PDB file of C-alpha atoms in Angstrom:
ATOM      1  CA  UNK P   1       4.801 248.718-169.169  1.00 53.00           C
ATOM      2  CA  UNK P   2       7.196 251.871-167.066  1.00 56.00           C
ATOM      3  CA  UNK P   3       5.832 254.557-170.348  1.00 82.00           C
ATOM      4  CA  UNK P   4       2.462 254.781-169.162  1.00 94.00           C
ATOM      5  CA  UNK P   5       0.994 257.787-169.174  1.00 95.00           C
ATOM      6  CA  UNK P   6      -2.861 258.755-167.051  1.00 96.00           C
ATOM      7  CA  UNK P   7      -1.898 255.225-165.802  1.00 97.00           C
ATOM      8  CA  UNK P   8       0.297 253.500-162.754  1.00 97.00           C
ATOM      9  CA  UNK P   9       1.389 250.009-163.005  1.00 97.00           C
ATOM     10  CA  UNK P  10       2.125 247.782-159.819  1.00 97.00           C
ATOM     11  CA  UNK P  11       3.082 244.303-158.868  1.00 97.00           C
ATOM     12  CA  UNK P  12       2.077 242.328-156.056  1.00 97.00           C
ATOM     13  CA  UNK P  13       3.414 238.898-156.056  1.00 96.00           C
ATOM     14  CA  UNK P  14       0.771 237.721-158.094  1.00 97.00           C
ATOM     15  CA  UNK P  15      -1.752 240.359-158.689  1.00 98.00           C
ATOM     16  CA  UNK P  16      -1.466 243.187-160.820  1.00 98.00           C
ATOM     17  CA  UNK P  17      -2.696 246.785-160.161  1.00 98.00           C
ATOM     18  CA  UNK P  18      -3.841 249.080-162.346  1.00 98.00           C
ATOM     19  CA  UNK P  19      -4.255 251.921-161.589  1.00 98.00           C
ATOM     20  CA  UNK P  20      -6.122 254.654-163.205  1.00 98.00           C
ATOM     21  CA  UNK P  21      -3.563 258.051-162.574  1.00 97.00           C
ATOM     22  CA  UNK P  22      -5.209 261.447-163.645  1.00 94.00           C
ATOM     23  CA  UNK P  23      -6.687 262.314-159.836  1.00 93.00           C
ATOM     24  CA  UNK P  24      -6.928 266.604-161.012  1.00 92.00           C
ATOM     25  CA  UNK P  25      -9.539 264.958-163.732  1.00 91.00           C
ATOM     26  CA  UNK P  26     -11.193 262.502-161.887  1.00 94.00           C
ATOM     27  CA  UNK P  27      -9.969 260.202-163.312  1.00 96.00           C
ATOM     28  CA  UNK P  28     -11.627 260.449-166.011  1.00 92.00           C
ATOM     29  CA  UNK P  29     -11.279 258.064-169.327  1.00 90.00           C
ATOM     30  CA  UNK P  30      -8.095 260.306-171.677  1.00 89.00           C
ATOM     31  CA  UNK P  31      -7.195 258.975-174.947  1.00 88.00           C
ATOM     32  CA  UNK P  32      -4.054 258.769-173.486  1.00 92.00           C
ATOM     33  CA  UNK P  33      -5.335 256.363-170.468  1.00 93.00           C
ATOM     34  CA  UNK P  34      -7.515 254.489-173.383  1.00 91.00           C
ATOM     35  CA  UNK P  35      -3.642 254.002-174.602  1.00 93.00           C
ATOM     36  CA  UNK P  36      -1.808 252.836-171.761  1.00 96.00           C
ATOM     37  CA  UNK P  37      -5.310 250.228-170.146  1.00 95.00           C
ATOM     38  CA  UNK P  38      -4.393 248.826-174.296  1.00 94.00           C
ATOM     39  CA  UNK P  39      -1.018 248.418-173.588  1.00 95.00           C
ATOM     40  CA  UNK P  40      -1.112 246.548-170.267  1.00 97.00           C
ATOM     41  CA  UNK P  41      -4.377 244.954-171.493  1.00 96.00           C
ATOM     42  CA  UNK P  42      -1.353 243.304-174.546  1.00 94.00           C
ATOM     43  CA  UNK P  43       1.193 242.849-171.903  1.00 95.00           C
ATOM     44  CA  UNK P  44      -1.188 241.150-169.361  1.00 96.00           C
ATOM     45  CA  UNK P  45      -1.759 238.482-172.369  1.00 93.00           C
ATOM     46  CA  UNK P  46       1.791 237.498-172.652  1.00 92.00           C
ATOM     47  CA  UNK P  47       2.241 237.230-168.704  1.00 96.00           C
ATOM     48  CA  UNK P  48       1.293 234.473-167.376  1.00 93.00           C
ATOM     49  CA  UNK P  49       2.690 235.019-163.691  1.00 96.00           C
ATOM     50  CA  UNK P  50      -0.258 237.430-163.182  1.00 97.00           C
ATOM     51  CA  UNK P  51      -3.234 235.546-161.895  1.00 98.00           C
ATOM     52  CA  UNK P  52      -5.240 238.408-161.693  1.00 98.00           C
ATOM     53  CA  UNK P  53      -6.302 242.322-161.239  1.00 98.00           C
ATOM     54  CA  UNK P  54      -7.162 244.933-159.436  1.00 98.00           C
ATOM     55  CA  UNK P  55      -8.413 247.851-160.368  1.00 98.00           C
ATOM     56  CA  UNK P  56      -8.903 251.059-159.353  1.00 98.00           C
ATOM     57  CA  UNK P  57      -7.888 254.807-158.505  1.00 98.00           C
ATOM     58  CA  UNK P  58      -6.382 257.906-157.317  1.00 96.00           C
ATOM     59  CA  UNK P  59      -7.423 260.175-155.544  1.00 95.00           C
ATOM     60  CA  UNK P  60     -11.373 261.087-154.348  1.00 95.00           C
ATOM     61  CA  UNK P  61     -13.139 259.417-157.772  1.00 96.00           C
ATOM     62  CA  UNK P  62     -12.450 256.519-159.085  1.00 98.00           C
ATOM     63  CA  UNK P  63     -13.538 258.202-163.136  1.00 96.00           C
ATOM     64  CA  UNK P  64     -15.475 260.456-164.020  1.00 92.00           C
ATOM     65  CA  UNK P  65     -16.133 259.003-167.189  1.00 86.00           C
ATOM     66  CA  UNK P  66     -15.496 260.493-170.931  1.00 74.00           C
ATOM     67  CA  UNK P  67     -13.510 263.782-170.748  1.00 71.00           C
ATOM     68  CA  UNK P  68     -15.361 266.135-171.806  1.00 70.00           C
ATOM     69  CA  UNK P  69     -12.435 268.126-173.439  1.00 72.00           C
ATOM     70  CA  UNK P  70     -12.208 265.813-175.677  1.00 70.00           C
ATOM     71  CA  UNK P  71     -15.821 265.422-176.443  1.00 70.00           C
ATOM     72  CA  UNK P  72     -16.156 269.266-177.358  1.00 68.00           C
ATOM     73  CA  UNK P  73     -13.645 268.404-180.207  1.00 70.00           C
ATOM     74  CA  UNK P  74     -14.330 265.321-181.222  1.00 68.00           C
ATOM     75  CA  UNK P  75     -18.298 264.305-181.784  1.00 72.00           C
ATOM     76  CA  UNK P  76     -18.126 264.476-185.922  1.00 77.00           C
ATOM     77  CA  UNK P  77     -18.947 260.566-186.723  1.00 83.00           C
ATOM     78  CA  UNK P  78     -16.118 259.812-188.117  1.00 84.00           C
ATOM     79  CA  UNK P  79     -14.516 260.748-184.807  1.00 81.00           C
ATOM     80  CA  UNK P  80     -16.390 258.991-182.909  1.00 83.00           C
ATOM     81  CA  UNK P  81     -16.350 255.857-184.736  1.00 85.00           C
ATOM     82  CA  UNK P  82     -12.670 255.696-184.660  1.00 84.00           C
ATOM     83  CA  UNK P  83     -12.331 256.630-181.045  1.00 80.00           C
ATOM     84  CA  UNK P  84     -15.066 253.748-180.129  1.00 82.00           C
ATOM     85  CA  UNK P  85     -13.027 250.992-182.018  1.00 85.00           C
ATOM     86  CA  UNK P  86     -10.580 251.983-179.722  1.00 83.00           C
ATOM     87  CA  UNK P  87     -11.877 251.796-176.861  1.00 83.00           C
ATOM     88  CA  UNK P  88     -12.970 247.753-178.455  1.00 85.00           C
ATOM     89  CA  UNK P  89      -9.575 247.242-177.895  1.00 88.00           C
ATOM     90  CA  UNK P  90      -9.480 247.732-174.351  1.00 91.00           C
ATOM     91  CA  UNK P  91     -13.504 246.783-172.939  1.00 90.00           C
ATOM     92  CA  UNK P  92     -13.890 243.364-174.189  1.00 92.00           C
ATOM     93  CA  UNK P  93      -9.961 242.221-173.790  1.00 94.00           C
ATOM     94  CA  UNK P  94     -11.041 243.195-170.035  1.00 94.00           C
ATOM     95  CA  UNK P  95     -13.901 242.160-169.690  1.00 95.00           C
ATOM     96  CA  UNK P  96     -13.141 237.789-171.312  1.00 95.00           C
ATOM     97  CA  UNK P  97      -9.352 238.844-169.760  1.00 96.00           C
ATOM     98  CA  UNK P  98      -8.955 234.168-168.984  1.00 96.00           C
ATOM     99  CA  UNK P  99      -7.871 235.619-165.108  1.00 97.00           C
ATOM    100  CA  UNK P 100     -10.304 236.941-162.202  1.00 98.00           C
ATOM    101  CA  UNK P 101     -10.641 241.307-161.903  1.00 98.00           C
ATOM    102  CA  UNK P 102     -11.805 243.592-158.923  1.00 98.00           C
ATOM    103  CA  UNK P 103     -12.531 247.004-159.339  1.00 98.00           C
ATOM    104  CA  UNK P 104     -12.381 249.137-156.144  1.00 98.00           C
ATOM    105  CA  UNK P 105     -14.317 252.045-156.449  1.00 98.00           C
ATOM    106  CA  UNK P 106     -13.715 255.325-154.544  1.00 98.00           C
ATOM    107  CA  UNK P 107     -16.478 258.176-154.811  1.00 98.00           C
ATOM    108  CA  UNK P 108     -17.801 258.823-158.938  1.00 97.00           C
ATOM    109  CA  UNK P 109     -18.244 256.731-161.043  1.00 97.00           C
ATOM    110  CA  UNK P 110     -19.729 258.255-163.986  1.00 95.00           C
ATOM    111  CA  UNK P 111     -21.019 257.343-166.871  1.00 93.00           C
ATOM    112  CA  UNK P 112     -18.272 255.639-168.775  1.00 92.00           C
ATOM    113  CA  UNK P 113     -16.666 255.247-165.073  1.00 95.00           C
ATOM    114  CA  UNK P 114     -19.452 253.409-164.095  1.00 96.00           C
ATOM    115  CA  UNK P 115     -18.998 251.411-166.859  1.00 95.00           C
ATOM    116  CA  UNK P 116     -15.633 250.701-167.046  1.00 96.00           C
ATOM    117  CA  UNK P 117     -15.950 249.401-162.950  1.00 97.00           C
ATOM    118  CA  UNK P 118     -19.163 247.025-164.440  1.00 97.00           C
ATOM    119  CA  UNK P 119     -17.130 245.710-166.952  1.00 96.00           C
ATOM    120  CA  UNK P 120     -14.737 243.581-163.465  1.00 98.00           C
ATOM    121  CA  UNK P 121     -16.040 240.288-162.113  1.00 98.00           C
ATOM    122  CA  UNK P 122     -15.987 241.616-158.612  1.00 98.00           C
ATOM    123  CA  UNK P 123     -16.611 244.898-157.445  1.00 98.00           C
ATOM    124  CA  UNK P 124     -15.036 246.863-153.533  1.00 98.00           C
ATOM    125  CA  UNK P 125     -17.409 249.937-153.440  1.00 98.00           C
ATOM    126  CA  UNK P 126     -16.013 252.521-150.080  1.00 98.00           C
ATOM    127  CA  UNK P 127     -18.945 253.904-149.060  1.00 98.00           C
ATOM    128  CA  UNK P 128     -18.401 257.225-150.626  1.00 98.00           C
ATOM    129  CA  UNK P 129     -18.499 255.056-153.791  1.00 98.00           C
ATOM    130  CA  UNK P 130     -21.102 256.184-155.968  1.00 98.00           C
ATOM    131  CA  UNK P 131     -22.783 255.616-159.531  1.00 98.00           C
ATOM    132  CA  UNK P 132     -23.737 257.537-161.981  1.00 96.00           C
ATOM    133  CA  UNK P 133     -24.995 257.256-165.281  1.00 91.00           C
ATOM    134  CA  UNK P 134     -25.205 260.903-167.048  1.00 88.00           C
ATOM    135  CA  UNK P 135     -25.488 260.053-170.476  1.00 90.00           C
ATOM    136  CA  UNK P 136     -28.688 261.822-170.863  1.00 89.00           C
ATOM    137  CA  UNK P 137     -27.616 264.575-168.883  1.00 86.00           C
ATOM    138  CA  UNK P 138     -25.386 265.011-171.930  1.00 83.00           C
ATOM    139  CA  UNK P 139     -27.772 263.876-174.510  1.00 87.00           C
ATOM    140  CA  UNK P 140     -25.635 260.836-175.409  1.00 88.00           C
ATOM    141  CA  UNK P 141     -26.338 256.649-175.984  1.00 89.00           C
ATOM    142  CA  UNK P 142     -25.281 255.193-171.855  1.00 92.00           C
ATOM    143  CA  UNK P 143     -21.779 253.815-173.962  1.00 91.00           C
ATOM    144  CA  UNK P 144     -18.414 251.476-172.722  1.00 91.00           C
ATOM    145  CA  UNK P 145     -20.896 248.306-172.904  1.00 93.00           C
ATOM    146  CA  UNK P 146     -23.478 250.138-169.957  1.00 95.00           C
ATOM    147  CA  UNK P 147     -26.405 248.425-171.847  1.00 95.00           C
ATOM    148  CA  UNK P 148     -25.007 245.283-171.821  1.00 95.00           C
ATOM    149  CA  UNK P 149     -23.452 245.170-168.379  1.00 96.00           C
ATOM    150  CA  UNK P 150     -26.352 246.734-166.874  1.00 97.00           C
ATOM    151  CA  UNK P 151     -29.653 244.735-167.217  1.00 96.00           C
ATOM    152  CA  UNK P 152     -27.660 242.094-167.146  1.00 96.00           C
ATOM    153  CA  UNK P 153     -26.059 242.510-163.128  1.00 96.00           C
ATOM    154  CA  UNK P 154     -29.818 244.453-162.130  1.00 96.00           C
ATOM    155  CA  UNK P 155     -32.392 243.326-164.424  1.00 96.00           C
ATOM    156  CA  UNK P 156     -34.008 245.178-167.655  1.00 97.00           C
ATOM    157  CA  UNK P 157     -36.638 247.459-165.335  1.00 97.00           C
ATOM    158  CA  UNK P 158     -33.809 248.255-163.099  1.00 97.00           C
ATOM    159  CA  UNK P 159     -31.897 249.490-165.066  1.00 97.00           C
ATOM    160  CA  UNK P 160     -34.669 250.857-166.877  1.00 96.00           C
ATOM    161  CA  UNK P 161     -35.417 253.620-163.573  1.00 96.00           C
ATOM    162  CA  UNK P 162     -31.498 254.057-163.497  1.00 96.00           C
ATOM    163  CA  UNK P 163     -30.390 255.550-166.500  1.00 96.00           C
ATOM    164  CA  UNK P 164     -34.110 256.871-167.604  1.00 95.00           C
ATOM    165  CA  UNK P 165     -34.460 258.401-163.885  1.00 94.00           C
ATOM    166  CA  UNK P 166     -30.873 259.873-164.807  1.00 92.00           C
ATOM    167  CA  UNK P 167     -30.613 258.582-160.356  1.00 94.00           C
ATOM    168  CA  UNK P 168     -27.524 257.881-158.635  1.00 96.00           C
ATOM    169  CA  UNK P 169     -26.939 254.735-156.062  1.00 97.00           C
ATOM    170  CA  UNK P 170     -24.981 254.680-153.367  1.00 98.00           C
ATOM    171  CA  UNK P 171     -22.995 251.905-152.309  1.00 98.00           C
ATOM    172  CA  UNK P 172     -25.073 250.074-149.900  1.00 98.00           C
ATOM    173  CA  UNK P 173     -27.646 250.569-153.024  1.00 98.00           C
ATOM    174  CA  UNK P 174     -26.027 248.746-155.640  1.00 98.00           C
ATOM    175  CA  UNK P 175     -24.441 246.536-152.665  1.00 98.00           C
ATOM    176  CA  UNK P 176     -28.186 245.752-152.128  1.00 98.00           C
ATOM    177  CA  UNK P 177     -28.603 245.121-155.776  1.00 97.00           C
ATOM    178  CA  UNK P 178     -25.858 242.260-155.993  1.00 96.00           C
ATOM    179  CA  UNK P 179     -23.370 245.068-158.384  1.00 97.00           C
ATOM    180  CA  UNK P 180     -20.989 245.576-155.101  1.00 98.00           C
ATOM    181  CA  UNK P 181     -19.614 242.908-153.438  1.00 98.00           C
ATOM    182  CA  UNK P 182     -19.786 244.468-149.728  1.00 97.00           C
ATOM    183  CA  UNK P 183     -19.168 247.697-148.944  1.00 98.00           C
ATOM    184  CA  UNK P 184     -15.863 249.026-146.626  1.00 98.00           C
ATOM    185  CA  UNK P 185     -14.199 252.078-145.129  1.00 98.00           C
ATOM    186  CA  UNK P 186     -13.108 254.904-147.838  1.00 98.00           C
ATOM    187  CA  UNK P 187      -9.508 254.615-145.824  1.00 98.00           C
ATOM    188  CA  UNK P 188      -9.752 249.907-145.931  1.00 98.00           C
ATOM    189  CA  UNK P 189     -11.235 250.010-149.353  1.00 98.00           C
ATOM    190  CA  UNK P 190      -7.903 248.992-152.181  1.00 98.00           C
ATOM    191  CA  UNK P 191      -6.070 247.061-148.954  1.00 98.00           C
ATOM    192  CA  UNK P 192      -9.455 244.617-148.711  1.00 98.00           C
ATOM    193  CA  UNK P 193      -9.291 244.887-152.772  1.00 98.00           C
ATOM    194  CA  UNK P 194      -6.086 243.564-153.296  1.00 98.00           C
ATOM    195  CA  UNK P 195      -6.665 241.209-150.377  1.00 98.00           C
ATOM    196  CA  UNK P 196      -9.629 239.769-152.789  1.00 98.00           C
ATOM    197  CA  UNK P 197      -7.411 239.621-155.880  1.00 98.00           C
ATOM    198  CA  UNK P 198      -4.756 237.886-153.335  1.00 98.00           C
ATOM    199  CA  UNK P 199      -7.220 235.561-152.328  1.00 98.00           C
ATOM    200  CA  UNK P 200      -8.182 235.132-156.020  1.00 98.00           C
ATOM    201  CA  UNK P 201      -4.860 234.844-157.847  1.00 98.00           C
ATOM    202  CA  UNK P 202      -3.691 231.858-155.631  1.00 97.00           C
ATOM    203  CA  UNK P 203      -7.011 230.412-156.619  1.00 97.00           C
ATOM    204  CA  UNK P 204      -7.706 227.833-160.088  1.00 97.00           C
ATOM    205  CA  UNK P 205      -7.112 231.833-161.489  1.00 97.00           C
ATOM    206  CA  UNK P 206      -7.102 230.426-165.240  1.00 95.00           C
ATOM    207  CA  UNK P 207      -9.968 228.220-164.351  1.00 97.00           C
ATOM    208  CA  UNK P 208     -12.392 230.912-162.976  1.00 97.00           C
ATOM    209  CA  UNK P 209     -11.145 232.499-166.099  1.00 96.00           C
ATOM    210  CA  UNK P 210     -12.208 229.581-167.886  1.00 96.00           C
ATOM    211  CA  UNK P 211     -15.786 230.081-166.777  1.00 97.00           C
ATOM    212  CA  UNK P 212     -15.841 233.523-166.920  1.00 96.00           C
ATOM    213  CA  UNK P 213     -16.187 233.144-170.372  1.00 94.00           C
ATOM    214  CA  UNK P 214     -18.692 230.450-170.480  1.00 96.00           C
ATOM    215  CA  UNK P 215     -20.980 232.373-168.586  1.00 95.00           C
ATOM    216  CA  UNK P 216     -20.604 235.817-169.947  1.00 94.00           C
ATOM    217  CA  UNK P 217     -22.498 234.370-173.155  1.00 94.00           C
ATOM    218  CA  UNK P 218     -25.064 232.731-170.426  1.00 95.00           C
ATOM    219  CA  UNK P 219     -28.568 234.828-171.890  1.00 94.00           C
ATOM    220  CA  UNK P 220     -27.486 234.960-175.344  1.00 93.00           C
ATOM    221  CA  UNK P 221     -27.014 230.795-176.342  1.00 95.00           C
ATOM    222  CA  UNK P 222     -30.065 228.008-175.486  1.00 96.00           C
ATOM    223  CA  UNK P 223     -29.503 224.950-172.882  1.00 96.00           C
ATOM    224  CA  UNK P 224     -28.241 223.188-175.069  1.00 97.00           C
ATOM    225  CA  UNK P 225     -25.724 225.331-176.218  1.00 96.00           C
ATOM    226  CA  UNK P 226     -24.465 226.536-172.671  1.00 96.00           C
ATOM    227  CA  UNK P 227     -24.025 222.433-171.843  1.00 96.00           C
ATOM    228  CA  UNK P 228     -21.717 222.791-174.528  1.00 97.00           C
ATOM    229  CA  UNK P 229     -19.912 224.834-173.715  1.00 95.00           C
ATOM    230  CA  UNK P 230     -20.264 223.871-169.748  1.00 96.00           C
ATOM    231  CA  UNK P 231     -18.756 220.321-171.721  1.00 96.00           C
ATOM    232  CA  UNK P 232     -15.812 221.558-173.445  1.00 96.00           C
ATOM    233  CA  UNK P 233     -14.710 223.864-170.900  1.00 96.00           C
ATOM    234  CA  UNK P 234     -15.029 220.954-168.339  1.00 96.00           C
ATOM    235  CA  UNK P 235     -12.602 219.268-169.794  1.00 97.00           C
ATOM    236  CA  UNK P 236      -9.864 221.615-170.528  1.00 96.00           C
ATOM    237  CA  UNK P 237     -10.222 222.095-166.840  1.00 96.00           C
ATOM    238  CA  UNK P 238      -9.944 218.848-165.895  1.00 96.00           C
ATOM    239  CA  UNK P 239      -6.906 218.639-167.677  1.00 96.00           C
ATOM    240  CA  UNK P 240      -4.614 221.406-166.690  1.00 96.00           C
ATOM    241  CA  UNK P 241      -2.054 221.969-163.649  1.00 96.00           C
ATOM    242  CA  UNK P 242      -4.892 224.307-161.506  1.00 97.00           C
ATOM    243  CA  UNK P 243      -7.341 221.119-161.538  1.00 96.00           C
ATOM    244  CA  UNK P 244      -4.316 218.084-160.928  1.00 96.00           C
ATOM    245  CA  UNK P 245      -3.369 220.083-158.113  1.00 96.00           C
ATOM    246  CA  UNK P 246      -6.772 221.264-156.644  1.00 97.00           C
ATOM    247  CA  UNK P 247      -7.531 217.345-156.793  1.00 97.00           C
ATOM    248  CA  UNK P 248      -4.739 216.377-155.273  1.00 97.00           C
ATOM    249  CA  UNK P 249      -4.996 218.174-152.565  1.00 97.00           C
ATOM    250  CA  UNK P 250      -8.437 217.372-151.465  1.00 97.00           C
ATOM    251  CA  UNK P 251      -7.657 214.118-151.512  1.00 97.00           C
ATOM    252  CA  UNK P 252      -4.169 214.333-149.691  1.00 97.00           C
ATOM    253  CA  UNK P 253      -5.805 217.129-147.773  1.00 97.00           C
ATOM    254  CA  UNK P 254      -3.569 219.722-147.833  1.00 97.00           C
ATOM    255  CA  UNK P 255      -4.112 223.532-148.950  1.00 97.00           C
ATOM    256  CA  UNK P 256      -3.264 223.802-151.995  1.00 97.00           C
ATOM    257  CA  UNK P 257      -1.169 225.206-154.141  1.00 97.00           C
ATOM    258  CA  UNK P 258      -2.287 226.332-157.727  1.00 97.00           C
ATOM    259  CA  UNK P 259      -0.011 229.387-157.941  1.00 96.00           C
ATOM    260  CA  UNK P 260       3.507 226.827-158.069  1.00 96.00           C
ATOM    261  CA  UNK P 261       1.156 224.202-160.289  1.00 96.00           C
ATOM    262  CA  UNK P 262       0.529 226.592-163.078  1.00 95.00           C
ATOM    263  CA  UNK P 263       3.780 228.758-162.839  1.00 94.00           C
ATOM    264  CA  UNK P 264       5.269 224.615-163.413  1.00 93.00           C
ATOM    265  CA  UNK P 265       3.257 223.311-165.495  1.00 87.00           C
ATOM    266  CA  UNK P 266       5.168 224.240-169.353  1.00 77.00           C
ATOM    267  CA  UNK P 267       1.753 223.586-171.264  1.00 66.00           C
ATOM    268  CA  UNK P 268       0.242 226.856-169.686  1.00 59.00           C
ATOM    269  CA  UNK P 269       3.254 228.751-169.993  1.00 60.00           C
ATOM    270  CA  UNK P 270       3.179 227.766-173.770  1.00 56.00           C
ATOM    271  CA  UNK P 271       6.085 226.196-173.554  1.00 50.00           C
ATOM    272  CA  UNK P 272       8.078 223.054-173.604  1.00 46.00           C
ATOM    273  CA  UNK P 273       9.842 220.957-170.832  1.00 44.00           C
ATOM    274  CA  UNK P 274      13.088 221.323-172.223  1.00 43.00           C
ATOM    275  CA  UNK P 275      12.296 225.242-172.689  1.00 41.00           C
ATOM    276  CA  UNK P 276      10.747 225.725-169.123  1.00 45.00           C
ATOM    277  CA  UNK P 277      11.633 228.993-167.364  1.00 46.00           C
ATOM    278  CA  UNK P 278      14.466 227.272-163.894  1.00 45.00           C
ATOM    279  CA  UNK P 279      12.592 227.384-160.757  1.00 44.00           C
ATOM    280  CA  UNK P 280      13.685 228.466-158.101  1.00 47.00           C
ATOM    281  CA  UNK P 281      13.560 227.950-154.422  1.00 42.00           C
ATOM    282  CA  UNK P 282       9.868 227.863-154.100  1.00 44.00           C
ATOM    283  CA  UNK P 283       8.885 226.231-156.787  1.00 42.00           C
ATOM    284  CA  UNK P 284       8.069 228.874-158.435  1.00 45.00           C
ATOM    285  CA  UNK P 285       8.922 230.053-162.041  1.00 44.00           C
ATOM    286  CA  UNK P 286      11.079 232.823-162.458  1.00 40.00           C
TER     287      UNK P 286
END
C-alpha cells in the first residue's frame, strides 16, 4: 500500500488505519484519493489479518467533500456518470466490508465527506466536528449515498429538514441523534477512535461483519426474508472459529482470543490445513 496519493495507511496490529491525507485541500475527494481508496479496499479484501478499519483525516478537517476544481472541469453528463461508477467501487465495498469500520471526524465533514463518514459502522466525533450537507448550495443532488444512509440513521423527517434546510450539525447534535457514538476532545480523537477499532478487532470481527451485511438489508426486506437471512447468517457464524472460541471462553470462564482463533483457522483464511501459514510463538499466523 505504498504507492498511494492523497491517502496514507498504517498498521496497528489487526487494525488498518486509513488516513485521508490532502490537508491543504481539507482532504477533498480528489480523483487520486478515490483511486487510492479503491486500491486499499481491494488489498483489505485479500488480507484477513486486518480485522477492523480506522478511517480518519489529516489536519483540521475530516473531508471537505468533492474537489471543486475537478467539478468545474468534469460536470458533463458522461464525465459525471463515469466518476460515479468509479465511486461505486469505493463506497459499496467500504459500507459492506465484512469487518467493522470506525470513523474519526474532526472539523468539517462536508457534502461527500459527510457521506463518506456515514458509510462507517461507528463514528467518533471530536468536539470541533461539524457535519454539513451543502449540496443544494451548489445546486447538486445529495450524493455519496447520503440519501440512502441519512434517512435510515436519523429518520426521513430529520433528514429532509437537515438537507433542505442546508443545516450544519455539530458534534453534540450528531451524538444526540445517534450519528456519533461519542464526542471527545480534539486532542483525544485519534487515540479514542483507534482504541475502539482495536476493541472491535479483538472481538469476533468477521461475525460482526456478517451481522452488518444482514442489517443493511433490513429496510428493503420483510420479516420472512430477514428471518431467513438471520437463519443462514447464524449457521455461518456458528460454524466459525470465532464462535468456537467465544463459546469455549464462556464455558471455561476465560477471556476469548478471537484474533488467534481466526488466524489459526484454515477455513477462514481460505487455505487447507496443509498450506496454512506457520504460527508464531503467540499462535498467530505470520
